[in-house]
mmCIF file of N, CA and C in Angstrom:
data_model
loop_
_atom_site.group_PDB
_atom_site.id
_atom_site.type_symbol
_atom_site.label_atom_id
_atom_site.label_comp_id
_atom_site.label_asym_id
_atom_site.label_seq_id
_atom_site.Cartn_x
_atom_site.Cartn_y
_atom_site.Cartn_z
ATOM 1 N N MET A 23 -9.895 -6.822 1.360
ATOM 2 C CA MET A 23 -9.522 -6.832 2.755
ATOM 3 C C MET A 23 -8.623 -8.040 2.997
ATOM 4 N N SER A 24 -7.614 -7.874 3.805
ATOM 5 C CA SER A 24 -6.683 -8.960 4.067
ATOM 6 C C SER A 24 -7.250 -9.930 5.102
ATOM 7 N N LEU A 25 -6.634 -11.073 5.175
ATOM 8 C CA LEU A 25 -7.114 -12.126 6.066
ATOM 9 C C LEU A 25 -7.129 -11.663 7.519
ATOM 10 N N ASP A 26 -6.065 -10.985 7.956
ATOM 11 C CA ASP A 26 -6.041 -10.547 9.352
ATOM 12 C C ASP A 26 -7.166 -9.559 9.646
ATOM 13 N N GLN A 27 -7.465 -8.689 8.713
ATOM 14 C CA GLN A 27 -8.564 -7.737 8.907
ATOM 15 C C GLN A 27 -9.917 -8.451 8.929
ATOM 16 N N ASP A 28 -10.056 -9.476 8.097
ATOM 17 C CA ASP A 28 -11.293 -10.273 8.097
ATOM 18 C C ASP A 28 -11.495 -10.958 9.442
ATOM 19 N N ILE A 29 -10.420 -11.534 9.981
ATOM 20 C CA ILE A 29 -10.515 -12.222 11.268
ATOM 21 C C ILE A 29 -10.846 -11.227 12.377
ATOM 22 N N LEU A 30 -10.188 -10.075 12.368
ATOM 23 C CA LEU A 30 -10.475 -9.061 13.382
ATOM 24 C C LEU A 30 -11.930 -8.588 13.297
ATOM 25 N N LYS A 31 -12.422 -8.433 12.086
ATOM 26 C CA LYS A 31 -13.812 -8.030 11.900
ATOM 27 C C LYS A 31 -14.768 -9.077 12.474
ATOM 28 N N LEU A 32 -14.482 -10.342 12.203
ATOM 29 C CA LEU A 32 -15.314 -11.421 12.736
ATOM 30 C C LEU A 32 -15.284 -11.451 14.267
ATOM 31 N N LEU A 33 -14.114 -11.247 14.835
ATOM 32 C CA LEU A 33 -14.013 -11.217 16.295
ATOM 33 C C LEU A 33 -14.868 -10.097 16.878
ATOM 34 N N ARG A 34 -14.785 -8.928 16.266
ATOM 35 C CA ARG A 34 -15.576 -7.790 16.751
ATOM 36 C C ARG A 34 -17.072 -8.057 16.612
ATOM 37 N N GLU A 35 -17.469 -8.649 15.496
ATOM 38 C CA GLU A 35 -18.882 -8.960 15.277
ATOM 39 C C GLU A 35 -19.412 -9.949 16.311
ATOM 40 N N GLU A 36 -18.538 -10.815 16.805
ATOM 41 C CA GLU A 36 -18.933 -11.779 17.824
ATOM 42 C C GLU A 36 -18.876 -11.181 19.232
ATOM 43 N N GLY A 37 -18.463 -9.926 19.327
ATOM 44 C CA GLY A 37 -18.458 -9.244 20.609
ATOM 45 C C GLY A 37 -17.149 -9.313 21.379
ATOM 46 N N TYR A 38 -16.109 -9.837 20.729
ATOM 47 C CA TYR A 38 -14.811 -9.907 21.388
ATOM 48 C C TYR A 38 -14.098 -8.562 21.270
ATOM 49 N N ARG A 39 -13.389 -8.220 22.317
ATOM 50 C CA ARG A 39 -12.570 -7.008 22.270
ATOM 51 C C ARG A 39 -11.222 -7.353 21.657
ATOM 52 N N VAL A 40 -10.696 -6.430 20.894
ATOM 53 C CA VAL A 40 -9.421 -6.641 20.222
ATOM 54 C C VAL A 40 -8.448 -5.579 20.721
ATOM 55 N N ASN A 41 -7.306 -6.051 21.228
ATOM 56 C CA ASN A 41 -6.279 -5.126 21.672
ATOM 57 C C ASN A 41 -4.959 -5.464 20.976
ATOM 58 N N GLU A 42 -3.898 -4.795 21.365
ATOM 59 C CA GLU A 42 -2.604 -4.980 20.720
ATOM 60 C C GLU A 42 -2.093 -6.412 20.882
ATOM 61 N N ALA A 43 -2.336 -7.030 22.035
ATOM 62 C CA ALA A 43 -1.891 -8.409 22.258
ATOM 63 C C ALA A 43 -2.591 -9.362 21.290
ATOM 64 N N ILE A 44 -3.877 -9.145 21.060
ATOM 65 C CA ILE A 44 -4.627 -9.981 20.121
ATOM 66 C C ILE A 44 -4.094 -9.787 18.711
ATOM 67 N N ARG A 45 -3.833 -8.548 18.348
ATOM 68 C CA ARG A 45 -3.299 -8.275 17.004
ATOM 69 C C ARG A 45 -1.933 -8.928 16.813
ATOM 70 N N ASP A 46 -1.062 -8.832 17.825
ATOM 71 C CA ASP A 46 0.263 -9.457 17.734
ATOM 72 C C ASP A 46 0.146 -10.973 17.613
ATOM 73 N N ALA A 47 -0.738 -11.564 18.411
ATOM 74 C CA ALA A 47 -0.933 -13.020 18.347
ATOM 75 C C ALA A 47 -1.476 -13.432 16.983
ATOM 76 N N LEU A 48 -2.378 -12.647 16.435
ATOM 77 C CA LEU A 48 -2.933 -12.946 15.115
ATOM 78 C C LEU A 48 -1.846 -12.866 14.047
ATOM 79 N N ASP A 49 -0.999 -11.857 14.129
ATOM 80 C CA ASP A 49 0.116 -11.737 13.179
ATOM 81 C C ASP A 49 1.046 -12.945 13.271
ATOM 82 N N ASP A 50 1.373 -13.348 14.501
ATOM 83 C CA ASP A 50 2.234 -14.514 14.696
ATOM 84 C C ASP A 50 1.572 -15.774 14.135
ATOM 85 N N PHE A 51 0.283 -15.931 14.413
ATOM 86 C CA PHE A 51 -0.460 -17.089 13.928
ATOM 87 C C PHE A 51 -0.454 -17.146 12.404
ATOM 88 N N LEU A 52 -0.733 -16.026 11.759
ATOM 89 C CA LEU A 52 -0.783 -16.009 10.299
ATOM 90 C C LEU A 52 0.588 -16.261 9.686
ATOM 91 N N THR A 53 1.641 -15.805 10.338
ATOM 92 C CA THR A 53 2.995 -16.065 9.866
ATOM 93 C C THR A 53 3.284 -17.559 9.913
ATOM 94 N N ILE A 54 2.898 -18.198 11.012
ATOM 95 C CA ILE A 54 3.102 -19.643 11.147
ATOM 96 C C ILE A 54 2.302 -20.388 10.090
ATOM 97 N N VAL A 55 1.050 -19.993 9.869
ATOM 98 C CA VAL A 55 0.211 -20.655 8.872
ATOM 99 C C VAL A 55 0.821 -20.514 7.480
ATOM 100 N N GLU A 56 1.313 -19.331 7.148
ATOM 101 C CA GLU A 56 1.932 -19.123 5.836
ATOM 102 C C GLU A 56 3.186 -19.973 5.681
ATOM 103 N N ASP A 57 4.030 -20.010 6.723
ATOM 104 C CA ASP A 57 5.252 -20.811 6.673
ATOM 105 C C ASP A 57 4.938 -22.292 6.507
ATOM 106 N N GLU A 58 3.985 -22.780 7.273
ATOM 107 C CA GLU A 58 3.610 -24.191 7.188
ATOM 108 C C GLU A 58 3.008 -24.509 5.819
ATOM 109 N N GLY A 59 2.229 -23.579 5.286
ATOM 110 C CA GLY A 59 1.646 -23.777 3.961
ATOM 111 C C GLY A 59 2.719 -23.882 2.892
ATOM 112 N N GLU A 60 3.750 -23.048 3.007
ATOM 113 C CA GLU A 60 4.854 -23.111 2.053
ATOM 114 C C GLU A 60 5.599 -24.433 2.180
ATOM 115 N N ASP A 61 5.822 -24.873 3.423
ATOM 116 C CA ASP A 61 6.503 -26.149 3.643
ATOM 117 C C ASP A 61 5.696 -27.306 3.054
ATOM 118 N N MET A 62 4.390 -27.280 3.245
ATOM 119 C CA MET A 62 3.549 -28.347 2.698
ATOM 120 C C MET A 62 3.586 -28.331 1.177
ATOM 121 N N ALA A 63 3.583 -27.146 0.579
ATOM 122 C CA ALA A 63 3.634 -27.044 -0.882
ATOM 123 C C ALA A 63 4.955 -27.608 -1.402
ATOM 124 N N GLU A 64 6.047 -27.298 -0.709
ATOM 125 C CA GLU A 64 7.351 -27.827 -1.116
ATOM 126 C C GLU A 64 7.372 -29.346 -0.997
ATOM 127 N N ASP A 65 6.796 -29.874 0.092
ATOM 128 C CA ASP A 65 6.748 -31.322 0.270
ATOM 129 C C ASP A 65 5.936 -31.980 -0.840
ATOM 130 N N LEU A 66 4.828 -31.363 -1.223
ATOM 131 C CA LEU A 66 4.015 -31.915 -2.300
ATOM 132 C C LEU A 66 4.775 -31.912 -3.620
ATOM 133 N N GLU A 67 5.522 -30.842 -3.872
ATOM 134 C CA GLU A 67 6.312 -30.778 -5.102
ATOM 135 C C GLU A 67 7.375 -31.868 -5.108
ATOM 136 N N GLU A 68 8.030 -32.074 -3.955
ATOM 137 C CA GLU A 68 9.048 -33.114 -3.868
ATOM 138 C C GLU A 68 8.431 -34.490 -4.084
ATOM 139 N N ASP A 69 7.275 -34.719 -3.476
ATOM 140 C CA ASP A 69 6.594 -36.000 -3.652
ATOM 141 C C ASP A 69 6.199 -36.207 -5.111
ATOM 142 N N PHE A 70 5.731 -35.157 -5.755
ATOM 143 C CA PHE A 70 5.343 -35.247 -7.163
ATOM 144 C C PHE A 70 6.565 -35.535 -8.025
ATOM 145 N N ASP A 71 7.675 -34.870 -7.732
ATOM 146 C CA ASP A 71 8.916 -35.106 -8.492
ATOM 147 C C ASP A 71 9.426 -36.521 -8.294
ATOM 148 N N ASP A 72 9.283 -37.050 -7.074
ATOM 149 C CA ASP A 72 9.729 -38.431 -6.802
ATOM 150 C C ASP A 72 8.892 -39.442 -7.570
ATOM 151 N N ASP A 73 7.616 -39.141 -7.763
ATOM 152 C CA ASP A 73 6.728 -40.055 -8.483
ATOM 153 C C ASP A 73 7.095 -40.146 -9.970
ATOM 154 N N ASP A 74 7.739 -39.130 -10.510
ATOM 155 C CA ASP A 74 8.108 -39.122 -11.930
ATOM 156 C C ASP A 74 9.253 -40.079 -12.232
ATOM 157 N N ASP A 75 9.989 -40.473 -11.207
ATOM 158 C CA ASP A 75 11.164 -41.342 -11.419
ATOM 159 C C ASP A 75 10.809 -42.733 -11.780
#
């Protein structure tokens, strides 16, 4: 199961209603998290490369 489906399942289990707006917001949130994660990974690689000098 994908992360978005896991989150939606947890929301439902807690009694929250899920509609299209919630799904869209979750998609946007996960996109931002993935982008930021990639940026952090690139920064770590750059920092590691700088340490080799």
